[in-house]
Amino acid sequence: MNEQNVIPDELRWVRGRPGDRLDENRPTVKAIGRLLKHGETDTVRKLLRRWHPRDIVELLVQLPLKRARKLFLSLPPGPAAKVIAGLNDDFRAALLEDATIDRLIKLFDSLDPEDAVDAIDELPEEVQARLLPHLRDFGTISELMTYKEDSAGGIMTRKFVVVPPDWTVDQVINEVRRHANRIKKLSAVYVVDADRRLTGYLKLRDLLLHPSERQVADIMRTDYVAVRSDMDQEEVVRITERNDLASVPVVDADGRLLGRITSDELQRVVRDEAEEDLHLLSGISPDTRPDEPVLGIVRNRLPWLLAGLVGATVSGSIVGSFQQEIAAAAILASFIPMVMSMAGNAGIQAATVAIQGLATGTIWLGDLPWRLGREVLGALINGLAAGIILAAVVLIAGPYIGIQEPALLALTAGLALAGVTLLAAVLGATIPLLLNHFGIDPAMATGIFITTGNDILAVLIFFVAATAIYL
């Protein structure tokens, strides 16, 4: 080993919040990066042997991808399994890209089936076909992979405690103790009949407050809330928030208990859905990844850009069709950016509020008449206020900059701005609800589609008003 690569046996690592890049850790990141660059993977593995998996995850994130992949593939299967469980899907897929089948078998055999499924889903289909038959939990993993990724069955865990109704409190407590090492957080013990149908549940306080000889059937709670395995994960989140649940059981069509969804998984779903909506709001594909290759960038973004180009072309064509009006009064061209910007902003504001309400379950399609009336009134007031301000500016500035007929131009601009704001807000408020009713992600209503659609309407309304009033 070169002298420049000699580092202390113990590396200093300060644990911060996930994603933090603390200055105190930069020397360690650089030192490990140099060792990996020179092929000293054995040295790095020894240096990290006492590190917590969470700290290794943070280290991997801060290393260049090539060196992070080299470090991850050098870890023993046990530690590597703990590390991979803490990675997001995209980064995990990138780290596993160069792994051999033998390495993947050892790695996934060290994971719980639920965690293994998440990682296997990111692998190419030909790799999955070669890998799956050799896994220890092949049957369980294959069954879990039949569920859609964004369904309740796709995010549930099979780590839970289930008991029959004729057991005593003492037997249940012993069963909980037996599974204590496998289940980190236990909010309920589920009660099932002989056919494994869910009939009730027990909270931990029920086990503490009742005598050890009491039967489960006498003290179990029957006011449970369960979700079907095919239910969309967004609906699961809404149900748990509405009922203030820390976790929720998952059942099949016949009411048989399949698993449970933990609070950690529910929080992850909320983060993922927010990220997906943010991508759609920005006019990019939900599948976009920070580390995607150039072809991926083109594939995921070009269609959205072309959709925007189509809208801009239509807007330009409308402007071009009024070229005689613009030639007669060139001042009209200066108002085009104003009405387009106002339409885009008003539409996105209304659509964002609608999408947020749909995500939290506070609005629905039956809410459309009341919501539409409220948006119409609010948009009318906002549009009139903006229109009056713009008209006042035109009236005041008109004599100084030589505008002909400033009063008529002020009336044209004010009415057009009020009308554009009203129409854009109405469309922004209603389109997400209609899309959601037909099973389409309402976030599709925003970004490029709302913006370009409102641009077209704004230009059309403005020139119609200008032709009728000013010219």
Coordinates of C-alpha atoms in Angstrom, one line a residue:
M1 CA 0.0 0.0 0.0
N2 CA 1.3 3.4 -0.9
E3 CA 2.3 5.8 1.8
Q4 CA -0.4 8.3 0.7
N5 CA -3.0 5.6 1.4
V6 CA -2.0 4.9 5.0
I7 CA -4.9 5.9 7.3
P8 CA -5.7 5.2 10.9
D9 CA -7.2 1.9 12.0
E10 CA -10.3 3.7 13.3
L11 CA -12.0 6.1 11.0
R12 CA -14.1 8.9 12.4
W13 CA -17.7 9.1 11.3
V14 CA -20.2 11.5 12.7
R15 CA -23.8 10.4 12.3
G16 CA -26.2 13.0 11.1
R17 CA -29.6 13.0 9.6
P18 CA -30.2 10.8 6.5
G19 CA -28.7 12.7 3.5
D20 CA -26.5 15.0 5.5
R21 CA -23.0 15.6 4.2
L22 CA -21.2 16.7 7.3
D23 CA -17.8 18.4 7.0
E24 CA -16.4 16.2 9.7
N25 CA -16.9 13.1 7.5
R26 CA -15.2 14.4 4.3
P27 CA -11.7 13.2 5.3
T28 CA -13.0 9.7 5.9
V29 CA -14.9 9.7 2.6
K30 CA -11.8 10.8 0.7
A31 CA -9.5 8.3 2.5
I32 CA -11.8 5.4 1.7
G33 CA -12.2 6.6 -1.8
R34 CA -8.5 6.6 -2.3
L35 CA -8.2 3.1 -0.9
L36 CA -10.9 1.8 -3.2
K37 CA -9.3 3.5 -6.2
H38 CA -6.1 1.6 -5.6
G39 CA -7.8 -1.7 -5.1
E40 CA -7.4 -1.9 -1.3
T41 CA -10.9 -3.4 -0.7
D42 CA -9.7 -5.8 2.0
T43 CA -8.3 -2.9 4.0
V44 CA -11.5 -1.0 3.7
R45 CA -13.6 -4.0 4.7
K46 CA -11.5 -4.4 7.9
L47 CA -11.8 -0.7 8.7
L48 CA -15.6 -0.9 8.4
R49 CA -16.1 -4.1 10.2
R50 CA -17.5 -2.4 13.4
W51 CA -19.5 0.3 11.6
H52 CA -23.2 0.4 11.9
P53 CA -25.1 -0.4 8.6
R54 CA -26.7 3.0 8.6
D55 CA -23.3 4.7 8.6
I56 CA -22.1 2.4 5.7
V57 CA -25.2 3.5 3.8
E58 CA -24.4 7.1 4.3
L59 CA -20.8 6.4 3.2
L60 CA -21.9 4.7 0.0
V61 CA -24.2 7.6 -0.9
Q62 CA -21.3 10.0 -0.6
L63 CA -18.8 8.0 -2.7
P64 CA -18.7 8.1 -6.5
L65 CA -20.9 5.4 -7.9
K66 CA -18.1 3.3 -9.3
R67 CA -16.3 3.1 -5.9
A68 CA -19.5 2.7 -4.0
R69 CA -20.3 -0.3 -6.1
K70 CA -16.8 -1.8 -5.5
L71 CA -17.2 -1.3 -1.7
F72 CA -20.7 -2.8 -1.6
L73 CA -19.7 -5.9 -3.6
S74 CA -16.8 -6.5 -1.3
L75 CA -18.9 -6.6 1.9
P76 CA -19.8 -10.1 3.3
P77 CA -23.4 -11.2 2.6
G78 CA -24.6 -10.6 6.2
P79 CA -23.5 -6.9 6.5
A80 CA -24.4 -6.3 2.8
A81 CA -27.9 -7.5 3.5
K82 CA -28.4 -5.0 6.3
V83 CA -27.0 -2.3 4.2
I84 CA -29.1 -3.0 1.2
A85 CA -32.3 -2.9 3.3
G86 CA -31.5 0.8 4.0
L87 CA -31.0 1.9 0.4
N88 CA -33.6 3.4 -1.9
D89 CA -34.6 1.4 -4.9
D90 CA -32.7 3.4 -7.5
F91 CA -29.4 3.4 -5.7
R92 CA -29.8 -0.2 -4.7
A93 CA -30.3 -1.2 -8.4
A94 CA -27.2 0.8 -9.4
L95 CA -25.1 -1.0 -6.8
L96 CA -26.3 -4.5 -7.8
E97 CA -25.6 -3.9 -11.5
D98 CA -22.3 -5.8 -11.7
A99 CA -23.1 -8.5 -9.1
T100 CA -22.7 -12.1 -10.1
I101 CA -25.6 -14.6 -9.7
D102 CA -23.7 -16.4 -6.9
R103 CA -23.2 -13.1 -5.1
L104 CA -26.9 -12.3 -5.5
I105 CA -28.0 -15.7 -4.1
K106 CA -25.9 -15.2 -1.0
L107 CA -27.1 -11.7 -0.6
F108 CA -30.9 -12.3 -1.0
D109 CA -30.7 -15.5 1.2
S110 CA -29.6 -13.1 4.0
L111 CA -32.6 -10.8 3.5
D112 CA -36.2 -11.2 4.7
P113 CA -38.5 -12.1 1.8
E114 CA -40.2 -8.7 1.8
D115 CA -36.8 -6.9 1.4
A116 CA -35.6 -9.4 -1.1
V117 CA -38.6 -8.8 -3.4
D118 CA -38.0 -5.0 -3.4
A119 CA -34.5 -5.6 -4.6
I120 CA -35.2 -8.4 -7.1
D121 CA -37.9 -6.2 -8.8
E122 CA -35.1 -3.8 -9.8
L123 CA -33.1 -6.6 -11.6
P124 CA -33.4 -7.4 -15.3
E125 CA -35.9 -10.1 -16.1
E126 CA -33.3 -12.5 -17.4
V127 CA -31.3 -12.1 -14.1
Q128 CA -34.5 -12.8 -12.1
A129 CA -35.2 -15.9 -14.1
R130 CA -31.7 -17.3 -13.3
L131 CA -31.7 -16.2 -9.7
L132 CA -35.2 -17.0 -8.2
P133 CA -35.1 -20.9 -8.4
H134 CA -31.9 -20.9 -6.3
L135 CA -33.2 -18.8 -3.4
R136 CA -34.0 -20.4 -0.1
D137 CA -37.4 -18.6 0.2
F138 CA -38.2 -19.1 -3.5
G139 CA -41.9 -20.0 -2.8
T140 CA -42.6 -17.0 -0.5
I141 CA -40.7 -14.6 -2.7
S142 CA -42.5 -15.8 -5.8
E143 CA -45.9 -15.3 -4.1
L144 CA -45.0 -11.8 -3.0
M145 CA -43.9 -10.9 -6.5
T146 CA -47.4 -11.6 -7.8
Y147 CA -48.7 -8.5 -6.1
K148 CA -48.5 -5.1 -7.8
E149 CA -45.6 -3.0 -6.6
D150 CA -47.9 -0.2 -5.5
S151 CA -50.6 -2.3 -3.9
A152 CA -51.2 -3.3 -0.2
G153 CA -49.9 -6.8 -0.9
G154 CA -46.7 -5.3 -2.5
I155 CA -45.8 -3.3 0.6
M156 CA -46.9 -5.6 3.4
T157 CA -44.7 -7.6 5.7
R158 CA -45.3 -11.1 6.9
K159 CA -43.7 -10.3 10.3
F160 CA -46.6 -10.3 12.7
V161 CA -48.0 -12.3 15.6
V162 CA -51.3 -14.3 15.0
V163 CA -53.2 -16.3 17.7
P164 CA -56.4 -18.3 17.8
P165 CA -59.3 -17.1 19.9
D166 CA -59.2 -20.0 22.4
W167 CA -55.7 -19.1 23.7
T168 CA -55.1 -17.5 27.0
V169 CA -53.4 -14.2 27.7
D170 CA -50.4 -16.1 29.1
Q171 CA -50.0 -18.1 25.8
V172 CA -50.2 -14.9 23.8
I173 CA -47.5 -13.3 25.8
N174 CA -45.2 -16.3 25.3
E175 CA -45.9 -16.1 21.6
V176 CA -45.0 -12.4 21.5
R177 CA -41.7 -13.2 23.3
R178 CA -40.9 -16.0 20.8
H179 CA -41.1 -13.6 17.9
A180 CA -39.5 -10.6 19.7
N181 CA -36.2 -10.9 17.7
R182 CA -38.0 -10.9 14.4
I183 CA -40.5 -8.1 14.9
K184 CA -39.1 -4.7 15.8
K185 CA -42.3 -2.8 16.3
L186 CA -45.5 -4.6 17.5
S187 CA -48.6 -2.6 17.8
A188 CA -51.2 -5.4 17.7
V189 CA -51.6 -9.2 17.9
Y190 CA -54.1 -10.5 15.4
V191 CA -56.7 -13.1 16.1
V192 CA -57.8 -15.5 13.4
D193 CA -60.2 -18.5 13.2
A194 CA -59.4 -22.0 11.9
D195 CA -59.5 -20.8 8.3
R196 CA -57.1 -17.9 9.1
R197 CA -59.8 -15.3 8.7
L198 CA -59.2 -12.2 10.7
T199 CA -61.7 -11.9 13.6
G200 CA -60.1 -9.4 15.9
Y201 CA -57.0 -8.0 17.5
L202 CA -55.3 -7.3 20.8
K203 CA -53.3 -4.3 21.8
L204 CA -50.3 -4.8 24.1
R205 CA -52.2 -3.0 26.9
D206 CA -54.9 -5.7 26.7
L207 CA -52.3 -8.3 27.6
L208 CA -51.0 -6.3 30.5
L209 CA -54.3 -5.4 32.1
H210 CA -56.0 -8.8 32.0
P211 CA -55.3 -11.9 34.0
S212 CA -53.1 -14.5 32.4
E213 CA -55.9 -17.1 32.4
R214 CA -58.4 -15.0 30.4
Q215 CA -59.2 -16.2 26.9
V216 CA -58.5 -14.1 23.9
A217 CA -62.1 -14.4 22.7
D218 CA -63.3 -12.6 25.8
I219 CA -61.0 -9.6 25.6
M220 CA -60.2 -9.2 21.8
R221 CA -61.3 -6.1 20.0
T222 CA -63.5 -6.5 16.9
D223 CA -63.5 -3.0 15.6
Y224 CA -60.5 -3.7 13.3
V225 CA -59.9 -1.9 10.0
A226 CA -58.3 -4.1 7.3
V227 CA -57.4 -3.5 3.7
R228 CA -57.5 -5.8 0.7
S229 CA -54.2 -7.0 -0.8
D230 CA -55.1 -5.4 -4.2
M231 CA -55.8 -2.0 -2.8
D232 CA -53.7 0.9 -4.1
Q233 CA -51.1 2.1 -1.6
E234 CA -52.3 5.7 -1.8
E235 CA -55.8 4.5 -0.6
V236 CA -54.2 2.5 2.2
V237 CA -52.4 5.7 3.4
R238 CA -55.7 7.6 3.3
I239 CA -57.5 4.8 5.3
T240 CA -54.8 4.7 8.0
E241 CA -54.7 8.5 8.4
R242 CA -58.5 8.7 8.5
N243 CA -58.6 6.0 11.3
D244 CA -55.4 7.1 13.0
L245 CA -53.7 3.7 12.7
A246 CA -50.1 2.9 13.3
S247 CA -50.3 -0.2 11.2
V248 CA -53.0 -2.1 9.3
P249 CA -53.7 -5.8 8.5
V250 CA -53.9 -7.0 4.9
V251 CA -56.4 -9.6 4.0
D252 CA -57.4 -11.5 0.8
A253 CA -60.9 -11.5 -0.9
D254 CA -62.1 -14.0 1.7
G255 CA -60.9 -12.1 4.7
R256 CA -57.9 -14.4 5.4
L257 CA -55.0 -12.6 7.0
L258 CA -52.0 -12.2 4.7
G259 CA -49.7 -9.7 6.4
R260 CA -49.6 -6.2 7.8
I261 CA -48.4 -2.8 6.7
T262 CA -46.1 -1.0 9.2
S263 CA -45.9 2.7 10.0
D264 CA -42.4 2.8 8.5
E265 CA -43.8 1.5 5.2
L266 CA -46.7 3.9 5.3
Q267 CA -44.2 6.8 5.7
R268 CA -42.2 5.5 2.8
V269 CA -45.3 5.4 0.6
V270 CA -46.1 9.0 1.5
R271 CA -42.5 10.1 0.5
D272 CA -42.6 8.1 -2.8
E273 CA -46.0 9.5 -3.8
A274 CA -44.9 13.0 -3.0
E275 CA -41.8 12.5 -5.1
E276 CA -43.8 11.1 -8.0
D277 CA -46.2 14.0 -7.9
L278 CA -43.3 16.4 -7.8
H279 CA -41.9 14.8 -11.0
L280 CA -45.3 15.1 -12.7
L281 CA -45.7 18.7 -11.5
S282 CA -42.3 19.4 -13.1
G283 CA -43.3 17.9 -16.4
I284 CA -41.0 14.8 -16.2
S285 CA -41.7 11.1 -16.0
P286 CA -42.3 9.6 -12.5
D287 CA -39.7 6.9 -13.4
T288 CA -36.9 9.5 -13.6
R289 CA -33.8 8.7 -11.6
P290 CA -31.0 11.0 -10.5
D291 CA -28.4 8.6 -11.8
E292 CA -30.1 7.5 -15.1
P293 CA -28.0 7.3 -18.2
V294 CA -28.3 9.8 -21.1
L295 CA -30.7 7.5 -23.0
G296 CA -32.9 7.4 -19.9
I297 CA -32.9 11.2 -19.7
V298 CA -34.0 11.4 -23.3
R299 CA -36.7 8.6 -23.0
N300 CA -38.3 10.0 -19.8
R301 CA -38.1 13.7 -20.6
L302 CA -38.4 14.2 -24.4
P303 CA -42.1 13.2 -24.7
W304 CA -43.0 15.8 -22.1
L305 CA -41.0 18.4 -23.8
L306 CA -42.6 17.6 -27.1
A307 CA -46.0 17.8 -25.5
G308 CA -45.0 21.3 -24.4
L309 CA -43.8 22.1 -27.9
V310 CA -47.1 21.1 -29.4
G311 CA -48.9 23.5 -27.0
A312 CA -46.5 26.3 -27.7
T313 CA -47.0 25.7 -31.4
V314 CA -50.7 26.0 -31.1
S315 CA -50.3 29.2 -29.0
G316 CA -48.0 30.6 -31.6
S317 CA -50.5 29.7 -34.4
I318 CA -53.2 31.6 -32.6
V319 CA -51.0 34.6 -32.2
G320 CA -50.1 34.4 -35.9
S321 CA -53.7 34.3 -36.9
F322 CA -54.1 37.8 -35.3
Q323 CA -51.1 39.3 -37.0
Q324 CA -53.2 42.0 -38.7
E325 CA -54.6 43.1 -35.3
I326 CA -51.0 43.1 -33.9
A327 CA -49.8 45.1 -36.9
A328 CA -52.6 47.6 -36.4
A329 CA -51.9 48.0 -32.7
A330 CA -48.4 46.7 -31.8
I331 CA -49.0 47.5 -28.1
L332 CA -51.2 44.3 -27.9
A333 CA -48.1 42.1 -28.2
S334 CA -46.8 43.4 -24.9
F335 CA -49.8 42.0 -23.0
I336 CA -49.4 38.4 -24.3
P337 CA -46.8 37.4 -21.7
M338 CA -49.0 38.9 -18.9
V339 CA -52.1 36.9 -19.7
M340 CA -50.2 33.7 -20.4
S341 CA -48.3 34.0 -17.1
M342 CA -51.5 34.8 -15.2
A343 CA -53.4 31.8 -16.7
G344 CA -50.5 29.4 -15.9
N345 CA -50.2 30.6 -12.3
A346 CA -53.9 30.5 -11.6
G347 CA -54.3 27.1 -13.1
I348 CA -51.4 25.5 -11.2
Q349 CA -52.5 27.1 -7.9
A350 CA -56.0 25.5 -8.3
A351 CA -54.7 22.2 -9.5
T352 CA -52.1 21.9 -6.7
V353 CA -54.8 22.4 -4.1
A354 CA -57.0 19.9 -5.8
I355 CA -54.3 17.3 -5.9
Q356 CA -53.4 17.8 -2.3
G357 CA -57.0 17.4 -1.3
L358 CA -57.3 14.1 -3.3
A359 CA -54.1 12.8 -1.7
T360 CA -55.4 13.5 1.8
G361 CA -58.9 12.3 1.1
T362 CA -60.5 15.7 1.9
I363 CA -62.1 16.2 -1.5
W364 CA -63.7 13.8 -4.0
L365 CA -65.8 13.9 -7.3
G366 CA -69.0 14.5 -5.4
D367 CA -67.3 17.6 -4.0
L368 CA -67.2 19.0 -7.5
P369 CA -70.2 21.3 -7.5
W370 CA -69.4 23.0 -4.2
R371 CA -65.7 23.2 -5.0
L372 CA -66.4 24.6 -8.5
G373 CA -68.6 27.3 -7.0
R374 CA -65.9 28.3 -4.5
E375 CA -63.2 28.3 -7.1
V376 CA -65.3 30.4 -9.5
L377 CA -66.0 33.0 -6.8
G378 CA -62.4 33.1 -5.6
A379 CA -61.0 33.2 -9.2
L380 CA -63.5 35.9 -10.1
I381 CA -62.4 38.1 -7.2
N382 CA -58.7 37.5 -7.9
G383 CA -59.1 38.1 -11.6
L384 CA -61.1 41.3 -11.1
A385 CA -58.5 42.5 -8.7
A386 CA -55.6 41.8 -11.1
G387 CA -57.6 43.2 -14.0
I388 CA -58.4 46.4 -12.2
I389 CA -54.7 46.9 -11.2
L390 CA -53.6 46.3 -14.8
A391 CA -56.2 48.6 -16.2
A392 CA -55.2 51.3 -13.7
V393 CA -51.5 51.0 -14.8
V394 CA -52.6 51.3 -18.5
L395 CA -54.7 54.4 -17.8
I396 CA -51.9 56.1 -15.8
A397 CA -49.0 55.2 -18.1
G398 CA -51.0 55.5 -21.3
P399 CA -50.6 59.3 -21.8
Y400 CA -46.9 59.2 -21.1
I401 CA -45.9 56.4 -23.5
G402 CA -48.3 57.4 -26.3
I403 CA -50.9 54.7 -26.2
Q404 CA -53.9 55.4 -28.4
E405 CA -57.3 55.0 -26.7
P406 CA -55.8 54.1 -23.3
A407 CA -59.3 53.7 -21.8
L408 CA -60.3 51.0 -24.3
L409 CA -57.0 49.3 -24.0
A410 CA -57.3 49.3 -20.2
L411 CA -60.8 47.8 -20.5
T412 CA -59.6 45.2 -22.9
A413 CA -56.6 44.2 -20.7
G414 CA -58.6 44.2 -17.5
L415 CA -61.5 42.1 -18.8
A416 CA -59.2 39.6 -20.6
L417 CA -57.1 39.1 -17.5
A418 CA -60.2 38.6 -15.3
G419 CA -61.6 36.1 -17.8
V420 CA -58.3 34.2 -18.2
T421 CA -57.9 33.9 -14.4
L422 CA -61.4 32.7 -14.0
L423 CA -61.2 30.0 -16.7
A424 CA -57.7 28.8 -15.7
A425 CA -58.7 28.4 -12.1
V426 CA -61.9 26.5 -13.0
L427 CA -60.0 24.1 -15.2
G428 CA -57.2 23.6 -12.7
A429 CA -59.7 22.8 -10.0
T430 CA -61.9 20.3 -11.9
I431 CA -59.5 18.4 -14.2
P432 CA -57.6 16.7 -11.4
L433 CA -61.0 15.4 -9.9
L434 CA -62.1 14.1 -13.3
L435 CA -58.8 12.4 -14.0
N436 CA -58.9 10.8 -10.5
H437 CA -62.5 9.6 -11.2
F438 CA -61.3 7.7 -14.3
G439 CA -58.3 6.2 -12.6
I440 CA -55.6 8.6 -14.0
D441 CA -53.0 10.2 -11.7
P442 CA -54.4 13.7 -11.1
A443 CA -50.9 15.1 -11.0
M444 CA -50.9 14.6 -14.8
A445 CA -53.2 17.7 -14.8
T446 CA -50.5 20.0 -13.8
G447 CA -47.1 20.9 -15.2
I448 CA -47.0 20.9 -19.0
F449 CA -50.7 20.1 -19.6
I450 CA -52.2 22.8 -17.4
T451 CA -49.6 25.4 -18.4
T452 CA -49.8 24.8 -22.2
G453 CA -53.6 24.4 -22.2
N454 CA -54.1 27.6 -20.3
D455 CA -51.6 29.4 -22.5
I456 CA -53.7 28.6 -25.6
L457 CA -56.9 29.7 -23.9
A458 CA -55.3 32.9 -22.6
V459 CA -54.0 34.0 -26.0
L460 CA -57.4 33.2 -27.6
I461 CA -59.4 35.1 -25.0
F462 CA -57.1 38.1 -25.0
F463 CA -57.3 38.6 -28.8
V464 CA -61.0 38.0 -29.0
A465 CA -61.4 40.7 -26.3
A466 CA -59.0 43.0 -28.1
T467 CA -60.8 42.5 -31.4
A468 CA -64.2 43.2 -29.9
I469 CA -63.2 46.2 -27.7
Y470 CA -60.0 47.9 -28.8
L471 CA -59.7 47.4 -32.5

